Amino acid sequence: MIIATGTASGKSLSYLVPALSAVLDGGTILYLSPTKALAADQLRSLGELDVPELRAATFDGDTSFEERAWIRRHANYVLTNPDMLHRTLLPRHTQWSAFWRRLRMIVVDECHGYRGVFGSHVAQILRRLRRICARYGSRPTFLLSSATASEPGTFAMRLTGLQMAEVTTDASPRGATTFALWEPPLTDLRGEGGAPLRRPATSESADLLSDLVSADVRTLAFVRSRRAAESVALTTRARLQDLVVDVGAPAELPGKVAAYRAGYLAEDRRKLEKALRSGDLLGLATTNALELGVDVSGLDAVLIAGWPGTRASLWQQAGRAGRDGQDALAVLIARDDPLDTYLVHHPEALFGRPVEAIVLDPDNPYVLGPHLCAAASEIPLTPDDLEIFGPATKEVLSGLVEDGLLRERATGWFWTSRERATDLADIRGAGGAPIQVVEMSTGRLLGTVDEPSAHMSVHTGAVYVHQGETFLVAELDLEAGVALLEAGTPEYTTFARDVTDISVIESLRSHPLGPGELHFGSVEVTSQVVSYLKRRAQSGELLGDEPLDLPPRTLRTRAVWWTLPASAITPLAEDGLDLGGAAHAAEHASIGLLPLFATCDRWDIGGVSTELHPDTGLLTVFVYDGHEGGAGFAERGYSRALDWLTATREAIASCECERGCPSCIQSPKCGNGNEPLDKAGALRLLAVLLSIDPCEV
Ligand SMILES: [Zn+2]
Ligand SMILES: [Zn+2]
């Protein structure tokens, strides 16, 4: 069963009640959360229940050897994460036999986080888990909890491979929320190609936060990084101090604003939460660390600096406002980016619309292969097991046998290597050996990044934000597989830029679109990160473009692409339109808008546009999945193409800049320095493709 309802609607209670009665009945419970912090919070709530029969424990990377032994033997409520399940619990299933035998329920909390490639890995881990349970004779119930999502039952079925009932009615009491969409004004500052820049969302947030706090409104402001949280809190305090001096506001007012972030100790967080509930604190600037279940609710207003990526997260953040069923205020403040621009001009894209479906593709062979190896090393695979892993299994298995990874015998498939099969799957990345991200001064491992993303996110000189904390990359050493970082507070942010070539391997599906054609298929992408841009954090002003020396890499993935025949574009060229610039501008904006339809990040996808592509012989614009084998995003773009490209055109049309800016057609990751771009041309080109009268905006 999946429960998909809003923030503070009592989801935890709905799985705790059956879980505890199973425990009292002698059963065991496995609880999975996407983060350690959430598991720790759950453990604390379980402790407060004071049930003597309950022996709950978290089992994660920090659990000591002695504790592990105790947990295996005695715990009846184990809180862990998919990574531990993949690396430890499943491969060592024999040590956990008593636990599996009595397993009655598997709680998958905050499961909307399991999307894209990561979600596809988790889906296969859950299939391995089901197989292990079956081996020990248990048939646990899956109970999934999620933020509101569209078609949660379908998602839950893809995630677990089982038929799922869905609960979506939210009957918790709630007042009315007034929702404001806020677009910061253009400033005199100039960016790339002399484009005008908007006032940053964080500066606007600080203004609004001080207005609200001085009016005694309890407000939470969501920002992207820990540093931004601190700077918003500081700026707000300074504004309030001015009010104290200028108009005699109460002297304690500036002290009622603070920053809150992941990484604080539990006691500090509790203290802030309490101060906010009691009204000792009126304003809190925070990263989205709060988004995952931590208990801060009952506020009067919420400010959201920048589109949080999905309608689901937007409602989750906005849902923090509304004390005891009272009315509340939520404000979305647009950042300088095409999607944010589109949204603040198109409230109908946000309100009265279902939230996103969560996209994942468990059949991706690059994901399935490693998990079949892991499963075979847990218990050899037999023909009876194939069904559980999905329709692509047979073909992927023969590939694994051909590559010598698995051995096929009369009874099934075997893992005979001495290596650990689980090392083949990098579940938080996209294949290839992951790059270790290490803090230089302390040797602390901050995390891992898969190799393709490393070129973009932890190249030498990059500003890297980890759980809201800001670092500078001193060196990316690809051979050693490590990126060395130092904590820092640079005055700028960085954006890697790449140049890309694409070739069509095969068009899998296609249909006519206006005078042109739309395709979905397999492609090979060769891309090279060539430089990075530095932009001033406070204003977005361009500070420089630094060259980088990184090798090109190739990626086999899925793409959606559209073409227009010469007959459709010749009249445009005759009108003096720059076709290359028009296609390029349309590509950038469409990459910016795809996350609205495919629940991805704009960094998960890439694009190529050309006036004449050698494989199609036509003007072509490609948008591809940035992960080996694809992650379902391009496919989603193909199936929603008309809505997606219409929204793209509207985003460009609704930006009031003259020749293009970061809010419409410029892209921070463009390897060509945002050249050439033709804003008016993109509007005409898309109008032709979508068969829209070009005079209509
Ligand atoms: Zn613009
Ligand atoms: Zn570009």
XYZ file of C-alpha atoms and ligand atoms in Angstrom:
699
model
C 0.000 0.000 0.000
C 1.181 3.554 -0.649
C 0.036 6.580 1.358
C 0.619 9.778 -0.613
C -0.675 12.800 1.310
C 0.569 16.252 2.326
C 2.953 17.457 5.044
C 1.786 16.871 8.635
C -1.189 14.719 7.589
C -0.325 11.882 9.970
C 1.461 9.500 7.598
C 3.844 8.203 10.278
C 0.994 7.192 12.527
C -0.599 5.200 9.746
C 2.355 2.830 9.483
C 3.385 2.940 13.146
C 0.125 1.434 14.376
C 0.253 -1.749 12.256
C 4.041 -1.944 12.668
C 3.833 -1.894 16.441
C 1.059 -4.443 16.587
C 3.206 -6.718 14.385
C 6.097 -6.242 16.828
C 3.868 -7.044 19.830
C 2.861 -10.144 17.924
C 6.483 -11.318 17.668
C 7.205 -9.997 14.174
C 10.018 -7.766 12.885
C 9.897 -4.523 10.883
C 12.313 -3.136 8.312
C 12.158 0.635 7.921
C 13.907 2.292 4.949
C 14.561 6.015 4.704
C 16.521 7.915 2.070
C 18.694 9.684 4.680
C 20.380 8.872 7.979
C 18.934 12.036 9.528
C 15.361 10.934 8.912
C 16.076 7.482 10.343
C 17.545 9.128 13.466
C 14.421 11.271 13.877
C 12.214 8.209 13.507
C 14.229 6.347 16.116
C 13.716 9.233 18.528
C 9.926 9.216 17.956
C 9.850 5.452 18.470
C 11.703 5.907 21.778
C 9.105 8.410 22.938
C 6.367 5.802 22.473
C 7.774 3.888 25.419
C 6.762 0.384 24.299
C 8.895 -2.097 26.319
C 8.646 -4.884 23.718
C 9.999 -2.578 21.001
C 13.737 -2.991 20.336
C 14.417 -0.420 17.641
C 17.865 0.437 16.250
C 19.338 2.286 13.306
C 21.688 0.253 11.139
C 23.836 2.465 8.919
C 27.441 3.220 8.003
C 28.080 4.635 11.501
C 26.877 1.552 13.398
C 29.749 -0.150 15.252
C 30.675 -3.801 14.906
C 29.337 -4.677 18.395
C 26.091 -2.838 17.816
C 25.636 -4.667 14.526
C 25.856 -8.034 16.215
C 23.319 -6.956 18.840
C 20.926 -5.614 16.201
C 21.068 -8.805 14.155
C 20.266 -10.895 17.205
C 17.793 -8.751 19.133
C 16.311 -5.802 17.249
C 12.751 -6.159 16.025
C 12.515 -2.744 14.346
C 15.532 -1.985 12.141
C 15.884 1.465 10.574
C 18.239 1.568 7.611
C 18.615 2.888 4.055
C 18.728 1.350 0.559
C 22.534 1.650 0.445
C 22.962 -0.556 3.539
C 20.415 -3.007 2.255
C 22.345 -3.257 -1.011
C 25.849 -3.516 0.472
C 25.317 -5.345 3.752
C 21.935 -6.770 4.703
C 21.212 -8.578 1.431
C 24.727 -9.920 0.663
C 24.984 -11.176 4.288
C 21.419 -12.407 4.427
C 22.375 -15.636 6.189
C 23.452 -13.685 9.293
C 20.008 -12.094 9.386
C 17.990 -15.280 8.923
C 16.034 -14.883 12.198
C 15.106 -11.343 11.227
C 13.940 -12.288 7.712
C 11.927 -15.234 8.962
C 9.810 -13.024 11.211
C 9.679 -10.010 8.869
C 6.096 -8.746 8.693
C 6.333 -5.290 7.236
C 8.685 -3.161 5.130
C 8.147 0.581 5.526
C 9.543 2.665 2.665
C 9.357 6.210 4.018
C 9.566 9.402 1.929
C 9.711 7.176 -1.128
C 9.182 10.063 -3.585
C 12.981 10.512 -3.346
C 13.456 7.246 -5.245
C 13.242 8.602 -8.784
C 15.401 8.604 -11.902
C 18.460 6.359 -11.929
C 18.659 6.181 -8.131
C 14.997 5.151 -7.966
C 15.620 2.470 -10.591
C 18.438 1.033 -8.454
C 16.240 1.061 -5.361
C 13.509 -0.722 -7.333
C 15.939 -3.561 -8.111
C 17.206 -3.660 -4.505
C 13.614 -4.111 -3.341
C 13.192 -6.973 -5.804
C 16.323 -8.613 -4.353
C 14.844 -8.069 -0.898
C 11.583 -9.758 -1.913
C 13.539 -12.731 -3.189
C 15.486 -13.064 0.071
C 12.276 -12.862 2.132
C 10.708 -15.564 -0.001
C 13.759 -17.758 0.625
C 13.177 -17.439 4.397
C 9.468 -18.059 4.025
C 8.178 -14.594 4.887
C 5.834 -12.440 2.832
C 6.092 -8.975 4.397
C 3.632 -6.214 3.540
C 5.119 -3.174 1.831
C 3.902 0.133 3.224
C 5.134 3.155 1.283
C 4.823 6.725 2.422
C 5.247 9.587 0.006
C 4.587 13.260 -0.422
C 1.668 13.856 -2.723
C 2.428 12.420 -6.150
C 0.447 11.813 -9.272
C -0.549 8.163 -9.848
C 1.151 6.961 -6.658
C -0.115 3.410 -7.169
C 1.639 3.114 -10.528
C 4.841 4.511 -9.087
C 4.664 2.159 -6.084
C 4.172 -0.774 -8.426
C 7.220 0.183 -10.496
C 9.246 0.636 -7.313
C 8.312 -2.659 -5.636
C 7.173 -4.783 -8.580
C 3.954 -5.564 -6.667
C 0.342 -4.504 -7.069
C -0.270 -1.613 -4.681
C -3.338 0.013 -3.184
C -3.156 3.796 -2.895
C -4.378 6.140 -0.153
C -4.525 9.744 -1.340
C -7.370 11.389 0.586
C -5.999 13.917 3.046
C -8.592 14.693 5.696
C -6.300 16.584 8.099
C -7.639 20.038 9.054
C -6.175 22.982 7.158
C -6.896 26.707 6.751
C -6.644 28.616 3.483
C -3.204 29.494 2.087
C -2.700 32.656 0.061
C -0.069 31.948 -2.544
C 2.000 34.722 -4.128
C 4.249 34.350 -7.180
C 7.051 36.893 -7.080
C 9.332 37.925 -9.937
C 12.367 40.003 -8.931
C 12.948 43.054 -11.160
C 15.656 43.323 -13.852
C 18.647 45.315 -12.640
C 21.321 47.426 -14.324
C 23.857 44.625 -13.849
C 24.956 42.874 -17.024
C 25.835 39.208 -17.562
C 26.988 37.175 -20.548
C 26.590 38.963 -23.893
C 25.415 42.098 -22.062
C 22.172 40.394 -20.961
C 20.296 42.114 -18.125
C 20.225 40.271 -14.781
C 17.409 40.045 -12.276
C 17.754 40.838 -8.601
C 18.673 37.512 -6.873
C 15.887 35.554 -5.200
C 17.855 35.515 -1.937
C 18.028 39.336 -1.724
C 14.285 39.558 -2.330
C 13.758 36.872 0.328
C 15.694 38.877 2.911
C 13.499 41.937 2.177
C 10.286 39.948 2.483
C 11.496 38.146 5.589
C 12.240 41.410 7.387
C 8.839 42.824 6.395
C 7.061 39.749 7.722
C 9.068 39.459 10.936
C 8.549 43.123 11.757
C 4.809 42.497 11.326
C 5.039 39.627 13.864
C 4.469 36.901 11.267
C 6.249 33.587 11.970
C 8.078 32.849 8.735
C 10.293 30.171 7.267
C 12.440 31.066 4.218
C 13.698 28.153 2.080
C 16.960 28.792 0.172
C 19.334 26.539 -1.733
C 22.541 26.496 0.277
C 23.581 26.770 3.870
C 25.607 29.824 2.953
C 22.563 31.452 1.395
C 20.576 30.608 4.557
C 23.184 32.349 6.638
C 23.383 35.352 4.334
C 19.583 35.743 4.247
C 19.465 35.579 8.061
C 22.296 38.142 8.375
C 20.802 40.562 5.852
C 17.389 40.293 7.497
C 18.862 41.027 10.913
C 20.663 44.075 9.515
C 17.408 45.362 7.960
C 15.587 44.891 11.267
C 18.402 46.667 13.124
C 17.832 49.620 10.787
C 14.170 49.575 11.800
C 15.175 49.634 15.472
C 17.352 52.684 14.861
C 15.142 54.514 12.345
C 11.600 53.957 13.552
C 12.078 52.688 17.099
C 11.092 49.057 16.461
C 11.577 46.796 19.539
C 15.279 46.266 20.227
C 14.939 42.471 20.461
C 13.538 42.187 16.903
C 16.841 41.442 15.067
C 17.535 38.622 17.557
C 14.347 36.855 16.484
C 15.860 35.746 13.168
C 18.192 32.763 12.708
C 19.560 30.329 10.136
C 18.811 26.599 10.367
C 20.561 23.887 8.439
C 21.366 20.213 8.093
C 24.507 19.341 9.986
C 23.399 20.999 13.213
C 23.413 18.677 16.173
C 20.050 17.244 17.113
C 19.916 19.305 20.358
C 20.560 22.562 18.483
C 17.855 21.731 15.992
C 15.369 20.883 18.748
C 16.170 24.205 20.444
C 15.494 26.187 17.262
C 12.323 24.235 16.567
C 11.097 24.967 20.103
C 11.959 28.673 19.849
C 10.021 28.871 16.613
C 6.985 27.145 18.091
C 6.984 29.414 21.160
C 7.421 32.598 19.113
C 10.839 33.446 20.657
C 11.995 33.117 17.080
C 9.976 34.712 14.287
C 12.087 34.180 11.189
C 14.160 31.204 10.125
C 16.178 30.906 6.906
C 16.868 27.295 5.994
C 18.067 24.903 3.327
C 15.606 22.237 2.263
C 17.107 20.021 4.992
C 13.720 20.550 6.567
C 11.963 18.964 3.682
C 12.622 15.475 4.934
C 10.315 14.941 7.825
C 11.956 17.056 10.524
C 9.351 18.603 12.759
C 8.911 22.275 11.948
C 5.368 23.188 11.113
C 2.736 25.560 12.364
C 4.098 28.781 10.879
C 2.243 31.751 9.454
C 4.231 32.198 6.256
C 6.722 30.381 4.040
C 9.060 32.012 1.507
C 10.500 29.767 -1.199
C 13.520 31.277 -2.989
C 13.579 29.565 -6.383
C 11.457 26.773 -7.819
C 12.162 23.716 -5.665
C 12.031 21.392 -8.675
C 8.580 19.834 -8.404
C 5.050 20.823 -7.513
C 5.261 18.072 -4.909
C 8.188 19.795 -3.107
C 6.534 23.169 -3.526
C 3.416 21.968 -1.701
C 5.497 20.171 0.851
C 7.421 23.357 1.661
C 4.340 25.569 1.522
C 2.555 23.035 3.758
C 4.761 24.103 6.674
C 2.617 27.231 6.949
C -0.778 27.122 8.654
C -0.915 26.976 12.437
C -3.817 24.980 13.988
C -5.921 25.180 10.856
C -5.402 28.971 10.551
C -4.872 30.806 7.278
C -1.342 31.168 5.942
C 0.841 32.816 3.312
C 3.279 31.199 0.866
C 5.483 33.073 -1.621
C 7.457 31.555 -4.489
C 10.268 33.930 -5.468
C 11.580 33.312 -8.997
C 15.264 32.799 -9.723
C 16.892 33.977 -12.942
C 16.050 30.887 -15.002
C 13.531 29.945 -17.751
C 11.483 27.544 -15.673
C 11.045 29.999 -12.788
C 10.084 32.702 -15.297
C 7.533 30.461 -16.899
C 5.981 29.491 -13.588
C 5.532 32.973 -12.147
C 3.818 33.975 -15.386
C 1.692 30.823 -15.572
C -0.021 30.198 -12.244
C -2.209 27.647 -14.027
C 0.888 25.434 -14.314
C 0.990 25.282 -10.505
C -2.526 25.533 -9.152
C -5.339 23.073 -9.616
C -2.904 20.703 -11.304
C -1.995 17.253 -10.098
C 1.525 16.976 -8.758
C 4.123 15.150 -10.805
C 4.299 11.460 -11.401
C 7.577 10.057 -10.091
C 9.629 8.745 -12.998
C 11.926 5.739 -12.843
C 12.898 2.929 -15.182
C 13.813 -0.340 -13.390
C 14.280 -2.048 -16.768
C 17.296 0.099 -17.683
C 19.839 -2.630 -18.547
C 22.686 -0.619 -16.998
C 20.818 -0.737 -13.693
C 19.389 -4.243 -13.948
C 22.667 -5.988 -14.912
C 24.625 -5.252 -11.724
C 21.644 -6.182 -9.529
C 21.238 -9.512 -11.301
C 24.904 -10.191 -10.487
C 24.328 -9.150 -6.879
C 21.223 -11.339 -6.664
C 23.094 -14.317 -8.141
C 25.859 -13.883 -5.576
C 23.251 -13.829 -2.779
C 21.497 -16.988 -3.963
C 22.099 -18.432 -7.464
C 19.395 -17.335 -9.894
C 16.977 -19.921 -11.224
C 14.512 -19.597 -14.135
C 11.743 -19.130 -11.518
C 13.436 -15.930 -10.337
C 13.330 -14.190 -13.679
C 9.796 -12.880 -13.342
C 10.563 -10.888 -10.206
C 13.228 -8.778 -11.989
C 11.027 -7.753 -14.907
C 10.668 -8.334 -18.649
C 14.196 -7.211 -19.613
C 15.822 -9.889 -17.417
C 16.341 -12.668 -19.961
C 18.158 -10.504 -22.442
C 20.309 -8.798 -19.814
C 21.231 -12.199 -18.317
C 22.545 -13.504 -21.635
C 24.620 -10.347 -21.952
C 26.094 -10.940 -18.479
C 26.926 -14.537 -19.391
C 28.538 -13.394 -22.638
C 30.640 -10.837 -20.755
C 31.788 -13.564 -18.358
C 30.197 -11.955 -15.304
C 27.753 -14.810 -14.670
C 28.072 -18.536 -15.443
C 25.117 -20.397 -16.836
C 24.591 -24.000 -15.720
C 21.678 -26.393 -16.039
C 20.180 -25.201 -12.741
C 20.540 -21.480 -13.338
C 22.987 -18.578 -13.207
C 25.926 -18.296 -10.829
C 28.289 -15.588 -9.629
C 31.660 -17.290 -9.397
C 34.019 -14.359 -9.039
C 35.726 -13.629 -5.728
C 34.941 -9.947 -6.096
C 31.923 -8.455 -4.393
C 29.075 -8.331 -6.906
C 27.531 -5.332 -5.178
C 30.545 -3.230 -6.213
C 29.217 -3.353 -9.773
C 26.279 -1.123 -8.910
C 26.901 2.466 -7.934
C 23.372 3.107 -6.772
C 23.640 6.846 -6.192
C 25.529 7.394 -9.441
C 25.273 6.413 -13.056
C 27.810 3.660 -13.547
C 31.575 3.724 -13.781
C 33.863 3.958 -10.778
C 32.615 6.770 -8.568
C 34.826 9.715 -7.660
C 35.423 10.111 -3.935
C 34.735 13.611 -2.693
C 37.139 14.264 0.172
C 37.712 17.247 2.446
C 41.458 17.846 2.246
C 42.197 19.163 5.727
C 40.332 16.436 7.619
C 40.315 13.513 5.171
C 36.539 13.336 5.697
C 34.684 11.586 2.872
C 31.814 13.896 1.949
C 30.326 11.489 -0.545
C 30.833 10.087 -4.000
C 29.933 11.426 -7.406
C 29.718 9.270 -10.492
C 32.414 9.973 -13.049
C 30.269 11.739 -15.678
C 28.786 14.121 -13.106
C 32.220 14.700 -11.589
C 33.310 16.557 -14.721
C 30.382 18.934 -14.229
C 30.178 19.260 -10.461
C 33.622 18.694 -8.879
C 36.065 19.882 -11.548
C 39.091 21.800 -10.294
C 37.927 25.231 -9.180
C 34.256 24.265 -8.732
C 32.195 25.581 -5.872
C 30.533 22.503 -4.413
C 27.575 22.591 -2.058
C 27.214 19.527 0.171
C 24.186 19.431 2.494
C 24.093 23.203 2.383
C 27.794 23.596 3.250
C 30.064 25.309 0.691
C 33.396 23.866 -0.517
C 35.958 24.746 -3.177
C 37.472 21.952 -5.256
C 41.265 22.210 -5.079
C 41.846 19.343 -7.484
C 39.957 16.723 -9.441
C 42.244 13.749 -10.018
C 40.410 11.425 -12.396
C 43.119 8.773 -12.363
C 43.105 8.482 -8.592
C 39.312 8.794 -8.610
C 39.277 11.567 -6.061
C 38.242 15.202 -5.780
C 39.960 17.160 -3.018
C 37.929 19.936 -1.449
C 38.379 22.650 1.091
C 35.672 24.405 3.059
C 35.383 27.940 1.794
C 33.153 30.937 1.432
C 33.838 32.115 -2.114
C 31.939 35.172 -3.287
C 30.881 33.376 -6.441
C 29.162 30.266 -7.789
C 30.486 28.152 -10.675
C 28.859 26.549 -13.706
C 30.694 23.997 -15.844
C 30.244 24.281 -19.584
C 30.496 21.486 -22.084
C 30.575 21.012 -25.834
C 28.639 18.070 -27.179
C 28.244 15.961 -30.303
C 25.445 13.508 -30.764
C 24.819 10.675 -33.194
C 21.602 8.754 -33.680
C 21.906 5.007 -33.142
C 18.259 4.185 -33.625
C 14.903 5.929 -33.609
C 12.578 3.744 -31.547
C 9.383 5.756 -31.904
C 8.360 8.741 -33.996
C 5.356 10.716 -35.151
C 4.735 13.860 -37.163
C 4.769 17.157 -35.272
C 3.518 20.119 -37.290
C 5.485 20.120 -40.540
C 8.296 18.253 -38.780
C 8.835 15.008 -36.890
C 9.352 14.010 -33.298
C 11.536 11.046 -32.345
C 12.519 9.042 -29.301
C 15.462 6.697 -29.508
C 19.021 5.650 -28.693
C 21.892 8.028 -29.231
C 25.594 8.272 -28.578
C 26.686 11.506 -26.985
C 30.286 12.699 -26.872
C 30.805 15.606 -24.567
C 33.699 17.458 -23.065
C 33.641 19.915 -20.188
C 35.764 22.778 -21.476
C 35.482 25.615 -18.979
C 33.526 26.996 -16.090
C 31.799 30.295 -15.460
C 32.090 32.233 -12.256
C 29.132 34.344 -11.225
C 28.948 36.607 -8.202
C 26.774 34.887 -5.603
C 25.037 38.048 -4.421
C 24.088 39.497 -7.796
C 24.654 36.826 -10.444
C 27.086 39.162 -12.227
C 29.543 37.385 -14.552
C 33.092 37.304 -13.156
C 34.919 35.158 -15.678
C 35.174 32.001 -17.783
C 38.040 29.697 -16.719
C 39.320 26.997 -19.115
C 39.488 23.351 -17.983
C 41.449 20.407 -19.322
C 39.203 17.350 -19.069
C 38.979 14.374 -21.440
C 35.889 13.907 -23.630
C 33.564 11.070 -22.657
C 30.946 9.104 -24.543
C 27.579 8.124 -23.282
C 25.000 5.750 -24.751
C 21.660 7.046 -23.751
C 18.130 7.938 -24.819
C 17.057 11.169 -26.435
C 14.002 12.947 -27.715
C 14.513 15.028 -30.848
C 12.537 17.049 -33.335
C 13.317 17.973 -36.918
C 11.959 20.504 -39.384
C 12.212 20.029 -43.166
C 13.838 22.614 -45.436
C 10.428 23.572 -46.837
C 9.317 24.725 -43.369
C 12.422 26.725 -42.505
C 13.429 28.273 -45.806
C 10.811 31.062 -45.439
C 12.227 31.853 -41.998
C 15.771 32.083 -43.373
C 14.497 34.333 -46.133
C 13.104 36.656 -43.445
C 16.664 37.006 -42.142
C 16.251 34.712 -39.145
C 19.384 33.056 -37.732
C 18.285 29.406 -37.856
C 21.231 28.103 -35.818
C 20.649 30.727 -33.125
C 16.917 30.058 -33.116
C 17.351 26.291 -32.710
C 19.999 26.826 -30.033
C 17.736 29.188 -28.064
C 14.814 26.757 -28.346
C 17.079 23.930 -27.130
C 18.219 25.856 -24.038
C 14.723 26.904 -23.049
C 13.313 23.415 -23.623
C 16.000 21.902 -21.358
C 14.998 24.476 -18.753
C 11.333 23.467 -19.003
C 11.594 19.659 -19.218
C 11.869 19.292 -15.412
C 8.286 20.533 -15.230
C 7.140 17.423 -17.095
C 9.718 14.781 -16.238
C 10.587 15.389 -12.544
C 14.263 15.699 -13.312
C 16.867 18.326 -12.626
C 18.064 20.446 -15.550
C 21.504 19.006 -14.781
C 20.194 15.472 -15.443
C 19.655 16.307 -19.098
C 21.584 17.883 -21.948
C 20.948 19.074 -25.450
C 22.374 19.569 -28.910
C 20.922 21.712 -31.670
C 22.037 22.216 -35.214
C 20.836 23.728 -38.420
C 21.810 20.575 -40.261
C 22.492 17.311 -38.437
C 24.469 14.687 -40.417
C 22.237 11.808 -39.255
C 18.889 13.445 -39.976
C 19.941 15.765 -42.806
C 17.628 18.357 -41.244
C 17.457 21.120 -38.651
C 17.377 19.098 -35.430
C 17.103 19.776 -31.711
C 18.021 16.929 -29.327
C 17.420 16.654 -25.599
C 19.037 13.619 -23.985
C 19.232 11.844 -20.616
C 22.588 12.531 -18.980
C 22.806 8.997 -17.540
C 24.123 5.861 -19.210
C 21.183 3.907 -20.629
C 18.732 6.720 -19.905
C 16.598 7.430 -16.877
C 13.162 7.919 -18.388
C 13.341 11.732 -18.731
C 13.699 11.963 -22.525
C 10.956 9.369 -22.874
C 8.694 11.531 -20.747
C 9.577 14.527 -22.960
C 8.548 12.504 -25.997
C 5.189 11.561 -24.526
C 4.431 15.113 -23.315
C 6.084 16.887 -26.269
C 3.218 19.144 -27.243
C 2.704 20.517 -23.723
C 6.427 20.708 -23.113
C 7.317 22.619 -26.289
C 4.272 24.888 -25.947
C 5.384 25.770 -22.409
C 8.909 26.342 -23.746
C 7.629 28.850 -26.265
C 5.509 30.598 -23.644
C 8.469 30.855 -21.259
C 10.492 32.632 -23.944
C 7.560 34.878 -24.894
C 6.773 35.920 -21.330
C 10.295 37.174 -20.509
C 10.385 40.942 -21.010
C 14.091 41.087 -21.919
C 14.843 42.146 -25.462
C 17.356 39.690 -26.904
C 17.548 36.866 -24.381
C 18.740 36.508 -20.792
C 19.225 33.770 -18.154
C 15.483 33.902 -17.421
C 14.633 32.671 -20.908
C 17.145 31.392 -23.484
C 20.608 31.613 -21.913
C 21.911 28.468 -20.238
C 24.523 28.488 -17.476
C 26.024 25.231 -18.834
C 26.270 26.221 -22.505
C 29.643 25.172 -23.911
C 29.391 27.733 -26.708
C 29.241 30.738 -24.382
C 25.558 31.209 -25.248
C 26.411 31.974 -28.873
C 24.608 32.172 -31.236
C 21.165 32.787 -29.757
C 18.163 34.321 -31.493
C 15.195 34.945 -29.204
C 12.738 36.183 -31.830
C 13.910 33.362 -34.105
C 13.216 30.727 -31.435
C 9.650 32.018 -31.070
C 9.102 31.775 -34.843
C 10.735 28.368 -35.115
C 8.643 26.883 -32.300
C 5.512 28.480 -33.746
C 6.168 26.669 -37.034
C 6.812 23.372 -35.247
C 3.708 23.692 -33.083
C 1.605 25.107 -35.953
C 0.820 28.234 -33.919
C -0.018 31.534 -35.576
C 3.255 33.468 -34.976
C 1.355 36.681 -34.101
C -0.229 34.903 -31.158
C 1.786 35.045 -27.955
Zn 14.869 36.932 -21.045
Zn 24.198 26.147 -25.731
